[in-house]
XYZ file of C-alpha atoms in Angstrom:
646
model
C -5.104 -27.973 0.751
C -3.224 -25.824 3.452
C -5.431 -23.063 4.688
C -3.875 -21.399 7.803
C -0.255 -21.620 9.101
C 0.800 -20.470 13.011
C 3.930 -20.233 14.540
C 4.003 -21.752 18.138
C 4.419 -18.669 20.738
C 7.933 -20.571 21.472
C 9.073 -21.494 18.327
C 13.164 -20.058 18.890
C 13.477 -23.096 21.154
C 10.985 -25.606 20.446
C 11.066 -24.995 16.283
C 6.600 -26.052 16.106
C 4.627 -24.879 14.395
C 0.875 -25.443 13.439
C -0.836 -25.931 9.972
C -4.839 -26.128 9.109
C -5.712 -27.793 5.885
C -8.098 -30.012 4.613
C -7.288 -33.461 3.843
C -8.205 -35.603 1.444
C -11.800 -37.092 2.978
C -12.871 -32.994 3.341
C -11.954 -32.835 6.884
C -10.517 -30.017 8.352
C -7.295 -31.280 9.939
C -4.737 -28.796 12.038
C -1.149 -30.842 12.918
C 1.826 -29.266 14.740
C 5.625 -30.056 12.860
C 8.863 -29.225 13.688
C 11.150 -26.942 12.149
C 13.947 -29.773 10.095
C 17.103 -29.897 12.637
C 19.941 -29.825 9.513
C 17.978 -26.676 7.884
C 16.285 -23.889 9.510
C 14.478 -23.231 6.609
C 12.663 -26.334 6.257
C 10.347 -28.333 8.249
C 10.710 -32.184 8.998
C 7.472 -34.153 7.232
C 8.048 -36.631 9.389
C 7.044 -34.968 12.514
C 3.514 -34.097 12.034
C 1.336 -34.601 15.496
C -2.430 -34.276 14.733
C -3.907 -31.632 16.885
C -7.279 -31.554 16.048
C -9.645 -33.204 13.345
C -12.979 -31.920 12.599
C -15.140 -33.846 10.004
C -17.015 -31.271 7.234
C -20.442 -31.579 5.480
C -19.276 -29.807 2.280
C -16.447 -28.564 0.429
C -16.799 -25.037 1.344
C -16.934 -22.800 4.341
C -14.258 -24.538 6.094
C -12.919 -21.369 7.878
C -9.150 -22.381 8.161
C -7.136 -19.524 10.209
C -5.296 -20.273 12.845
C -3.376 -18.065 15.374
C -1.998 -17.804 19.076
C -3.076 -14.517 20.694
C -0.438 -12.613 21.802
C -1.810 -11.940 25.232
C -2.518 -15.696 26.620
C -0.095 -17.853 23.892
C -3.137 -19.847 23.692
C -4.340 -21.205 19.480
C -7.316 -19.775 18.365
C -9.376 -21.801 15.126
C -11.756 -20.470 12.891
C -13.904 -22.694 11.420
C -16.886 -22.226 8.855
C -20.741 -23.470 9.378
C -20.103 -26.709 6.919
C -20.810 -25.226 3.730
C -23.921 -25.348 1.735
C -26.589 -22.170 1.779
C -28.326 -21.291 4.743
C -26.731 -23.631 7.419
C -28.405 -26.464 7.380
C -27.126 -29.411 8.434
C -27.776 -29.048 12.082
C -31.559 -28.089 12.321
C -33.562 -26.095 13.927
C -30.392 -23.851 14.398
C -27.794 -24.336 12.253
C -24.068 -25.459 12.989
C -22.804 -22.225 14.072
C -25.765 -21.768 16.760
C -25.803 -25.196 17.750
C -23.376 -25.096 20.933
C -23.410 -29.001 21.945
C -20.889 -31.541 19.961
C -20.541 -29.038 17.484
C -17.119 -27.189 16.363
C -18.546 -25.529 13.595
C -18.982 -21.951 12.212
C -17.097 -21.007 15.335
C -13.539 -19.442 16.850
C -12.205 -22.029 19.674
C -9.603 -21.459 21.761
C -7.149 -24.406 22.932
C -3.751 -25.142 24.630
C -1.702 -27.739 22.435
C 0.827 -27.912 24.678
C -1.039 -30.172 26.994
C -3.551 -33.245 26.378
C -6.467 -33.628 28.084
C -7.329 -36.745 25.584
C -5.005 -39.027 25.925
C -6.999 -41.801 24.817
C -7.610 -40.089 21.369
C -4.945 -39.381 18.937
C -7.276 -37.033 17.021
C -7.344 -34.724 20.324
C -3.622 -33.733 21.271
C -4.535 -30.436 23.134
C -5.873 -29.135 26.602
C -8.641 -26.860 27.262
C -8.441 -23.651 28.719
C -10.042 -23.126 32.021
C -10.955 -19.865 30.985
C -12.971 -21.045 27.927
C -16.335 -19.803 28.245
C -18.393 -22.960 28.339
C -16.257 -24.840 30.288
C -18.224 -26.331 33.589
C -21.728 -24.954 30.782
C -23.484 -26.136 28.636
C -21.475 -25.714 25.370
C -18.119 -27.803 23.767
C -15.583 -26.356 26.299
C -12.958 -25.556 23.292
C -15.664 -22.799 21.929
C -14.458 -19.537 22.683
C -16.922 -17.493 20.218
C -19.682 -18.444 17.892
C -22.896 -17.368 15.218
C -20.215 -17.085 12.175
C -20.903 -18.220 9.084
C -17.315 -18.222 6.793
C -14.156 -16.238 8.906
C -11.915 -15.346 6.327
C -9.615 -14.140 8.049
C -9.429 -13.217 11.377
C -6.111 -12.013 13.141
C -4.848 -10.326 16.149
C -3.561 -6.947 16.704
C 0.198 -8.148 17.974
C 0.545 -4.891 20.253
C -3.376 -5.321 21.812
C -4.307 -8.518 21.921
C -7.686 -7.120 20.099
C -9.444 -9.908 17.585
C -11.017 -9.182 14.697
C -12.928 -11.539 12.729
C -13.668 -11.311 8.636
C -16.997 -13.144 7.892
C -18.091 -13.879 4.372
C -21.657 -13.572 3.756
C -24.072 -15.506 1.925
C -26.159 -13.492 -0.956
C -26.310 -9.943 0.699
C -23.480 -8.420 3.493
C -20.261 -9.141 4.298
C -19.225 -8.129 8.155
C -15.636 -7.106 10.285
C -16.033 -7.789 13.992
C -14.047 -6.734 16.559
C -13.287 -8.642 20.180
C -11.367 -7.004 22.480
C -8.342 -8.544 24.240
C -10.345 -8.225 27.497
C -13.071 -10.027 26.245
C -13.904 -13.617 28.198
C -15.365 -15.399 25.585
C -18.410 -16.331 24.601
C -19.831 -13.715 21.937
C -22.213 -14.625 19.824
C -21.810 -12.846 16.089
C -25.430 -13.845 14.874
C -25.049 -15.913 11.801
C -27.597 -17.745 10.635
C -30.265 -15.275 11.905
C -28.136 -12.448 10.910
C -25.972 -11.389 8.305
C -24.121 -8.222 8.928
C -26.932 -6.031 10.376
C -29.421 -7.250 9.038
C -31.592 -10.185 9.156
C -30.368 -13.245 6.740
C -32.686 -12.441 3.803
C -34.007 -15.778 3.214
C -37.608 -16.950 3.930
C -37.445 -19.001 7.318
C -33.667 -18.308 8.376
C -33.149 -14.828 9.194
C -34.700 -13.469 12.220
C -34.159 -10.850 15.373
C -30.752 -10.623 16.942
C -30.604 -13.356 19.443
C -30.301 -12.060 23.106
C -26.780 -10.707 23.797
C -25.440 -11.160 20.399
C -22.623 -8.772 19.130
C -23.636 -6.618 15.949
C -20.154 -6.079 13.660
C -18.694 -2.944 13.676
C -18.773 -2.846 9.265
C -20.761 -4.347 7.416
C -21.153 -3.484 3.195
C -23.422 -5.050 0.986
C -22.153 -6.988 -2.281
C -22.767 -3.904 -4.654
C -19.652 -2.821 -7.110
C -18.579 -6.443 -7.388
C -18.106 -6.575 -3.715
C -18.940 -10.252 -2.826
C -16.222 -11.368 -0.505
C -14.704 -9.646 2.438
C -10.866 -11.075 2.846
C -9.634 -9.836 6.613
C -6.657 -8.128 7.415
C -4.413 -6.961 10.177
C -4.171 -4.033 12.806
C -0.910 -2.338 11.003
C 1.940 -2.271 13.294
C 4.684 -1.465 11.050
C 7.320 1.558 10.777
C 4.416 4.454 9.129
C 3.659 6.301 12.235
C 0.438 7.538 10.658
C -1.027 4.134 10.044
C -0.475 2.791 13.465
C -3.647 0.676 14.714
C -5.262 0.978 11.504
C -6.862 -2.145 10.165
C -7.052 -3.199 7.175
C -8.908 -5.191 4.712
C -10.331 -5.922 1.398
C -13.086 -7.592 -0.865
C -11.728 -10.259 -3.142
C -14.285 -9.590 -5.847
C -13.887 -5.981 -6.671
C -10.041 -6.091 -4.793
C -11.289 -2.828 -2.428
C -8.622 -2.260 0.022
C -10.601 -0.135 3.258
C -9.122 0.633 6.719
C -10.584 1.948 9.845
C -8.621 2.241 13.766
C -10.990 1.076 16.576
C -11.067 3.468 19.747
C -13.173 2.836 22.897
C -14.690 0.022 21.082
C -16.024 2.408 18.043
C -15.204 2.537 14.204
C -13.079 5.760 13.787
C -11.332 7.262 10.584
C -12.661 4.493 7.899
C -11.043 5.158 4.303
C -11.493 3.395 1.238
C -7.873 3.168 0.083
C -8.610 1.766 -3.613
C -8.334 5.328 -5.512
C -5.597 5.758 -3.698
C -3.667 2.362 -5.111
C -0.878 2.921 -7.461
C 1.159 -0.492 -9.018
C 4.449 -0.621 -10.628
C 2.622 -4.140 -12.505
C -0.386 -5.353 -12.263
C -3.375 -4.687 -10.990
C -4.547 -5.549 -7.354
C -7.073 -8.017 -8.547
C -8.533 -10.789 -6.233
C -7.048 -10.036 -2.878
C -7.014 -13.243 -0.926
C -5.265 -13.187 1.989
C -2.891 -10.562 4.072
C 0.103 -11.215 5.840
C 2.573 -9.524 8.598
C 6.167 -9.572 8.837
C 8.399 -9.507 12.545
C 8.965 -5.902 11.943
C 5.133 -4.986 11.261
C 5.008 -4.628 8.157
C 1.596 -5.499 6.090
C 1.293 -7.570 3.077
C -1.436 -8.175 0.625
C -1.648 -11.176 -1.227
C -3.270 -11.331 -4.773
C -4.464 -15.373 -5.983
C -2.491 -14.346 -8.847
C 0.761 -14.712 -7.367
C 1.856 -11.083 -6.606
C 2.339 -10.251 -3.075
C 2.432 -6.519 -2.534
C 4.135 -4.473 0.898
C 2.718 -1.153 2.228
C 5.196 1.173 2.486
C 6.296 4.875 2.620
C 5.334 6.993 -0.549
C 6.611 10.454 -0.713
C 5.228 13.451 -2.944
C 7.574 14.511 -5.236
C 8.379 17.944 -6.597
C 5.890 18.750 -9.895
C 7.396 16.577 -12.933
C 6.464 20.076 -14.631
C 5.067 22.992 -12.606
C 2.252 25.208 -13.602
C 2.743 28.390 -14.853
C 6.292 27.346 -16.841
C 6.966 28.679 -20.364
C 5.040 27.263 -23.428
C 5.510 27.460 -27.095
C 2.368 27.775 -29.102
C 0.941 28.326 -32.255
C -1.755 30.772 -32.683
C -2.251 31.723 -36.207
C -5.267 29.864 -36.904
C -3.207 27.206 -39.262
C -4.006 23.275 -39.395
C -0.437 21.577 -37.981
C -1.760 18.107 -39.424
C -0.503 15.591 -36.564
C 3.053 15.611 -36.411
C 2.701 18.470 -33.600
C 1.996 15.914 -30.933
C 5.310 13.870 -31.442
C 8.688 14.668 -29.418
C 10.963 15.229 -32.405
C 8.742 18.047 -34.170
C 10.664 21.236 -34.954
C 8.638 24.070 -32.956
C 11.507 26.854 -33.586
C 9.201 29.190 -35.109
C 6.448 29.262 -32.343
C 6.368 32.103 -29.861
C 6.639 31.214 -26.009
C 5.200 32.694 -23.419
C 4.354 31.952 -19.544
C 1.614 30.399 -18.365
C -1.470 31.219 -18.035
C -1.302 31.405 -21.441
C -5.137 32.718 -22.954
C -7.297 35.928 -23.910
C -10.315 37.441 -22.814
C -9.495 37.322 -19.066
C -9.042 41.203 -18.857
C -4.942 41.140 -18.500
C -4.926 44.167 -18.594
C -7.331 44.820 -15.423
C -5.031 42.197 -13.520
C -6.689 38.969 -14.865
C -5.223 35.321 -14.670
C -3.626 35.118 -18.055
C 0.672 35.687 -18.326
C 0.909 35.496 -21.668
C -2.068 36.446 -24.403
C -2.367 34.598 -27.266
C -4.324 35.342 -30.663
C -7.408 34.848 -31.781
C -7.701 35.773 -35.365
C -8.667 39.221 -36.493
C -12.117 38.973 -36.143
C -13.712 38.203 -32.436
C -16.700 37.423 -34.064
C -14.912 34.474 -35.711
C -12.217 33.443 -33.710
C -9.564 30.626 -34.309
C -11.171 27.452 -33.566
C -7.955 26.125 -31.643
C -4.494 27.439 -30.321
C -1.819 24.699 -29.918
C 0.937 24.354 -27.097
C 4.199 22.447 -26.631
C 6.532 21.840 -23.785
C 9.468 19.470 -23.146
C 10.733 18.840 -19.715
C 13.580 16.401 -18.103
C 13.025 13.085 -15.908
C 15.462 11.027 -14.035
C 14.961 7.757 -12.292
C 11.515 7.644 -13.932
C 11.234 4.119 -12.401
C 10.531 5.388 -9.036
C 7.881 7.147 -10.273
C 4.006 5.167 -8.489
C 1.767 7.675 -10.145
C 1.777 10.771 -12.728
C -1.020 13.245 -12.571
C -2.462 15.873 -14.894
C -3.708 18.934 -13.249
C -5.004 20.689 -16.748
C -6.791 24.175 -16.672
C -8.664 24.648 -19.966
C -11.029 26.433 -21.273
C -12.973 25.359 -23.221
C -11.900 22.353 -23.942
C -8.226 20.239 -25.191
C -6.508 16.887 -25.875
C -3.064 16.481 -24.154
C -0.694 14.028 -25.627
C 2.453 12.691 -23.733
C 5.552 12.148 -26.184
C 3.035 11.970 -28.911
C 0.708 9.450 -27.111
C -2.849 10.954 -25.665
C -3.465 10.228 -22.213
C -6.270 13.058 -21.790
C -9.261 14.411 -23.730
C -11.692 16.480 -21.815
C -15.415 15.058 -23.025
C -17.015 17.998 -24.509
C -14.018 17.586 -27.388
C -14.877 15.077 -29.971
C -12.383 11.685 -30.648
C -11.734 12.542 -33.852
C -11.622 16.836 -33.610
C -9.851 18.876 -36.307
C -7.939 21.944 -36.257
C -11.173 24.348 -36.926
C -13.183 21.604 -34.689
C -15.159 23.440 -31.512
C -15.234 21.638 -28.047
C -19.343 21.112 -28.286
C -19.549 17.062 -28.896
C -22.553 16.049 -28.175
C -23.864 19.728 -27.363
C -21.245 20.024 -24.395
C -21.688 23.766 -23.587
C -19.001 26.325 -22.905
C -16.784 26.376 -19.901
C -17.776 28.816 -17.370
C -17.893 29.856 -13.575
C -15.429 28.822 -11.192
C -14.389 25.590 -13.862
C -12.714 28.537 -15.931
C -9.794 28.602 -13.128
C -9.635 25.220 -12.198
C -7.080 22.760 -12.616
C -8.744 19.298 -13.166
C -6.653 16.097 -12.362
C -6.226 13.437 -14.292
C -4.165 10.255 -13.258
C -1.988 8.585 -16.480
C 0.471 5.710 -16.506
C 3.936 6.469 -15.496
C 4.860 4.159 -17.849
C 4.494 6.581 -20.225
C 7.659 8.795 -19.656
C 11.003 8.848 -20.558
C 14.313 8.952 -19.054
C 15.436 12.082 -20.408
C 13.772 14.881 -22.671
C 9.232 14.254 -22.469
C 7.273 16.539 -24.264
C 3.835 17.115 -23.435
C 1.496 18.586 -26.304
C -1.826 20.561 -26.138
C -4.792 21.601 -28.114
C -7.064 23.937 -26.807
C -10.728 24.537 -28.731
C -13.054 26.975 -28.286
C -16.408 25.955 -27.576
C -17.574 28.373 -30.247
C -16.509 30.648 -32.930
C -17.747 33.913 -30.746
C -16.240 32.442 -27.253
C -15.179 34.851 -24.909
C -12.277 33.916 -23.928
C -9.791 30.856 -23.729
C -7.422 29.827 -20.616
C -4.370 27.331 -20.687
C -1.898 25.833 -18.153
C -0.798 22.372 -17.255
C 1.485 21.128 -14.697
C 2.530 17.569 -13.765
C 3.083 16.006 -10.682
C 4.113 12.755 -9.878
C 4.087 10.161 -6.449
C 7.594 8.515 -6.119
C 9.274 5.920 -3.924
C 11.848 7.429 -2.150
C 15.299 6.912 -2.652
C 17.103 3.692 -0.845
C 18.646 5.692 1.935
C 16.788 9.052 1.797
C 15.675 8.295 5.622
C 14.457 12.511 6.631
C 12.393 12.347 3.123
C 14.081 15.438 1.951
C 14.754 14.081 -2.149
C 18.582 14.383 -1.468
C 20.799 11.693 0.330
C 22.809 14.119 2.596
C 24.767 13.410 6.551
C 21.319 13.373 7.557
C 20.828 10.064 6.287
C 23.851 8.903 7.167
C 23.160 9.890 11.099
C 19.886 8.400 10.982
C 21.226 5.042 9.761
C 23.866 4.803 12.054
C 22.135 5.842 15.206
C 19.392 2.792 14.150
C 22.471 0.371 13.354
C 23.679 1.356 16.986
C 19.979 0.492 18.570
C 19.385 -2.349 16.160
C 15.924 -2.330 15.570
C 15.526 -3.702 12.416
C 12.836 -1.612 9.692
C 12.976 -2.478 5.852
C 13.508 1.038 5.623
C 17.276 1.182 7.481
C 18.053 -1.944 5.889
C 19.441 0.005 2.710
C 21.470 -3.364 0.812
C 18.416 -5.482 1.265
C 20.059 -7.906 2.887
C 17.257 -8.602 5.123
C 20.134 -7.605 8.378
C 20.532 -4.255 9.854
C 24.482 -3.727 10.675
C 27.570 -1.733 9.474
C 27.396 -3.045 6.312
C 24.077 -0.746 5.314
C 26.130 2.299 6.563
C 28.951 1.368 4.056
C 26.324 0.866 1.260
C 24.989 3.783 1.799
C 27.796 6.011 1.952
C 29.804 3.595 -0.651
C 27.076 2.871 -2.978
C 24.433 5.247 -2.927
C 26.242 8.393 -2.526
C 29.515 7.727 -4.294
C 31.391 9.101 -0.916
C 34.145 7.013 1.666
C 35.036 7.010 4.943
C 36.760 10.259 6.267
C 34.567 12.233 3.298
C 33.274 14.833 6.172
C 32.143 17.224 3.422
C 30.699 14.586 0.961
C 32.253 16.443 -1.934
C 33.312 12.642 -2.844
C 37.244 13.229 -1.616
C 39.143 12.872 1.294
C 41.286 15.229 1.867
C 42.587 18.560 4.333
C 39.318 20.146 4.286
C 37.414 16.968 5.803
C 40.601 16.712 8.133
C 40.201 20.603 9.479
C 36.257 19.692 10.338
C 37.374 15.979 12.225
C 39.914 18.097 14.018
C 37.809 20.775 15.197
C 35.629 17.973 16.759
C 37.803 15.589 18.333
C 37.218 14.734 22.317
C 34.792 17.764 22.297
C 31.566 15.745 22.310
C 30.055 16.662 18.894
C 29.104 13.692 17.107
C 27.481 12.847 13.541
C 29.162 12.130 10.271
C 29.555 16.034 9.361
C 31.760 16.101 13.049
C 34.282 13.468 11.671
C 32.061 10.510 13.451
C 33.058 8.128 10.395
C 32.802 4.564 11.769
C 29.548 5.551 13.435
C 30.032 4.626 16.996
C 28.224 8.256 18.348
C 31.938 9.616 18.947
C 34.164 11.322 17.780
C 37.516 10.272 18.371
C 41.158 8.572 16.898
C 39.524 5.492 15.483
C 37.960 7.962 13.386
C 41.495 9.944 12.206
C 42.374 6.778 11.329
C 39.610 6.076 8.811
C 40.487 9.613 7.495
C 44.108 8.938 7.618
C 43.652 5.601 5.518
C 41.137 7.414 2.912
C 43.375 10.377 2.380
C 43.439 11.147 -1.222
C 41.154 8.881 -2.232
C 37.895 9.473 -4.289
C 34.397 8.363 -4.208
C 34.736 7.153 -7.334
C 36.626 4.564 -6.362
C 33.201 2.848 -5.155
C 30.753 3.463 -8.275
C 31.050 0.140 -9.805
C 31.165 -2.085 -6.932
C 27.919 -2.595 -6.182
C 25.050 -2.895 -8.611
C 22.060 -0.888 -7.385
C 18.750 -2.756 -5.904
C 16.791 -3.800 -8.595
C 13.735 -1.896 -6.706
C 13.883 1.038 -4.679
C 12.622 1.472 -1.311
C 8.763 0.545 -0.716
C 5.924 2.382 -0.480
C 2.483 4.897 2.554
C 3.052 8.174 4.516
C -0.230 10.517 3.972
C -2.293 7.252 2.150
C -1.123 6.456 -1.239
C -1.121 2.292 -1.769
C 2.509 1.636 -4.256
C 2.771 -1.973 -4.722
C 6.016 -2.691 -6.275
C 8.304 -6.408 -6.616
C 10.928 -7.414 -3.965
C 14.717 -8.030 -4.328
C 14.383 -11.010 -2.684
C 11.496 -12.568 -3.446
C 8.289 -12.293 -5.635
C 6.977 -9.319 -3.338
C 5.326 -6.318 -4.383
C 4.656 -2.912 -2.246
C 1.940 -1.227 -1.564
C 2.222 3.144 -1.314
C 0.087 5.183 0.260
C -1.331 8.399 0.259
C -4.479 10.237 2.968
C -4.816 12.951 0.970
């Protein structure tokens, strides 16, 4: 089946393109075809040109990535050692140290726009004069060897650098990196050497051979970690990412990054905590994938195929220290407490920190203190809070997190469903239960004024009125004291067209988009109607669509009228330019093609647009500080990936 796919460097006027697949004997077979000439979306069967054949011992380790570097246009193959354990079908070395009529476990580098077999039809390619073996002893299309399985390598498309994913057999798995201004020739040590080490099997591994180049990561298979799947050197629209590359395991679906600098690992992250998915789950990460505009794509064997994108931080859901109601008379409320339609009229409120025993009246944390029965030698077991609080556009939410200070210890439910339970409370605790399961001690030290986190599903909220519930138990009938607050805070995409990340669509956005639809560099992010274009027709959207407004609205109070009339006057032929100076058609002046947009609109309202235009189906995609949102395309079964480097 198809394992790599290449665009040829010229592709706008010749339409090839390269595929690598194996064929029906097992042999790995790359062909160039040509793009169909009725439909520029399809390709034309009947064009297929073998480039290269290369027969296979096995069924596995047939490499299969192909791509032209973006310095010398010239197409780079991976291929695997043959399969099998321990390379053996080319003793006493192994295929991918065995140099002479041998094209396996190895990256070669060829020209297929010339032939320098003419006599075989199996051989439609030249070789580089530059390839490091040429006029040596060594095939002359070998460009690097020693690897075992490359899945996958890639180039960075702004450097030229090339790094190289190798799976390893039973104990590392390895990224190495080749600079663009490398000649050729490295050696990355497989059989004798897995990762750093030496292969762990009796009469295989050994000493680094002379010269050879050590990885610059390696990880052993620990965590479910058996399979490293290579990336890509992100060149996309997040400034903060730049250079970073990325890649994954395909058994435990890790997703790491690191940026190379003066040929050294810096600023590696494990991204995985950090993943947040509007569906599924990551799962087996196969294969990752680029877009023209640099934008990085993971692939699940699933089907989903997730984008990295901007995330933004969103204001707390609920902020700490808001008003509570709460019940502190000692009384059992059964269950019905926890549930969003219970009548909690007669409980008192009070601001958080809510709590006693914290010496409020010496300046302590607590805003509000509650009871505790009156006897302190035999205090009410637990004190009970409520809160409801409003959400709109919940659907944009990646991530909702808990930040719960409690002490001793509490359940929280969220619109009567528990998402937390802190572990020195029992499953099953009643009202005049005490937070000691399993002889959990007492709260104490710093942990009494800390706000833990605790991620929950999204998917758990409603659009409208939420109400989050909490029980708070003492750890003992003669406790001290007792401390409550919550707050919520959430991770959101950001809204199609908010383009300064300020939460509000304002002439800010409208600027930004116009001065991009006037350089015409196309980003997912300016293309607001998903349209997969960047023109006029995202400025309309935006304005039309997503903010309700029209042309000549200077004031976006969602009229035209006088007032937006004074404002375009006041600015005409002086220079001044934006949408809030009567710049309306977006052109970076200010001048009577604009009075006459105002002079059609006059008197008309925003409303006039609301209806229209349905909404995307999915808002903008999402990572700014590293947060990983995966979430599905408009277009296409696409998901996107947020995130967050906090």
């Amino acid at each position: 089946g198809l394992l790599g796919m290449a665009f040829d460097p010229d592709y706008a006027s010749n339409g090839y393109f390269y595929v690598d697949y194996t064929d029906t004997t097992g042999a790995t077979r790359v062909r160039r075809y040509s793009v169909s000439a009725g439909n520029p979306n399809m390709a034309d069967a009947n064009t297929g040109v073998d480039v290269l054949r290369i027969s296979q011992p096995e069924s596995n380790h047939n490499g299969g990535w192909i791509g032209f570097s973006p310095i010398d246009n010239y197409l780079y193959i991976a291929t695997g050692d043959g399969g099998g354990a321990n390379d053996q079908h080319s003793e006493p070395t192994g295929n991918a140290q065995d140099l002479t009529d041998n094209l396996l476990g190895k990256i070669l580098r060829i020209d297929p726009a010339g032939d320098d077999f003419p006599g075989d039809s199996s051989r439609n390619y030249a070789i580089p004069s530059t390839n490091p073996f040429v006029g040596a002893t060594g095939d002359d299309e070998i460009w690097a060897y020693g690897l075992r399985n490359p899945w996958r390598p890639s180039f960075d498309r702004q450097t030229g650098d090339l790094y190289i994913a190798d799976v390893g057999q039973n104990a590392r798995e390895e990224i190495s990196f080749q600079p663009a201004s490398s000649a050729g020739g490295e050696n990355y040590g497989w059989r004798l050497r897995e990762g750093t080490i030496a292969t762990p099997t009796t009469g295989v591994g050994g000493d680094r051979p002379p010269g050879a180049v050590e990885p610059v990561h390696d990880y052993f298979h620990a965590l479910g970690r058996i399979s490293v799947t290579g990336g890509y050197a992100y060149r996309g629209p997040i400034e903060s990412l730049q250079g970073h590359y990325f890649f994954a395991d395909y058994g435990s679906g890790d997703l790491w990054s690191f940026r190379m600098s003066d040929g050294q690992k810096m600023d590696f992250s494990n991204n995985t905590d950090n993943v947040s998915l509007s569906g599924a789950g990551l799962g087996n990460i196969a294969s990752f994938g680029e877009d023209a505009a640099g934008n990085l794509y993971v692939l699940n064997r699933s089907g989903p195929i997730y984008r990295i994108d901007q995330a933004t931080e969103a204001p707390s859901v609920l902020a700490r220290g808001s008003v509570w109601k709460y019940l502190d008379d000692g009384s059992n409320p059964g269950d019905a407490w926890r549930s969003p339609g219970f009548d909690d009229s007669t409980w008192l409120s009070g601001l958080a920190q809510l709590g006693y025993g914290d010496d409020e009246l010496l300046g302590g944390d607590h805003n509000t203190a509650v009871s505790y029965g009156p006897d302190p030698n035999d205090k009410y077991a637990t004190t009970y809070f409520r809160r409801s609080f409003e959400v709109s556009d919940n659907a944009r939410i990646l991530s909702l997190t808990v930040d719960l200070l409690a002490d001793d210890g509490a359940a929280v439910y969220l619109n009567g469903i528990e998402v937390v339970r802190t572990s020195n409370l029992a499953p099953d605790a009643a009202y005049d239960d005490f937070a000691d399961f399993n002889g959990a001690g007492a709260v104490g030290g710093n942990d009494e004024d800390t706000f833990f986190g605790f991620e929950i599903d999204p998917a758990w909220l409603v659009e409208g009125t939420n109400v989050v519930a909490v029980e708070v138990h003492q750890s003992d009938m003669a406790s001290s004291d007792l401390s409550f607050d919550l707050g919520l805070t959430a991770r959101v995409l950001p809204e199609v067209g908010d383009l300064d990340g300020d939460g509000v669509l304002t002439a800010a956005d409208i600027d930004a988009l116009a001065a991009g639809v006037r350089d015409g560099t196309f980003s997912n992010v300016l293309d607001v109607n998903d349209d997969g274009t960047l023109n006029d027709a995202d400025r309309l959207y935006l304005i039309e669509q997503r903010m309700g407004s029209l042309l000549g609205d200077t004031n976006l109070d969602d009229t035209v009228d006088d007032a937006d009339y004074a404002m375009l006057r006041a600015n005409l032929f002086n220079g001044q330019t934006g949408w809030s100076a009567g710049d309306f058609n977006g052109d970076g002046l200010t001048d009577g093609q604009d009075f006459n947009l105002w002079l059609t609109h006059r008197g008309m309202s925003g409303s006039h647009f609301e209806t229209a235009v349905p909404e995307p189906a999915t808002g903008l995609l999402g990572v700014a500080s590293l947060l990983i949102w995966l979430t599905y395309s408009r277009r296409a079964p696409v998901s996107t990936l947020a995130f967050s480097s906090d």
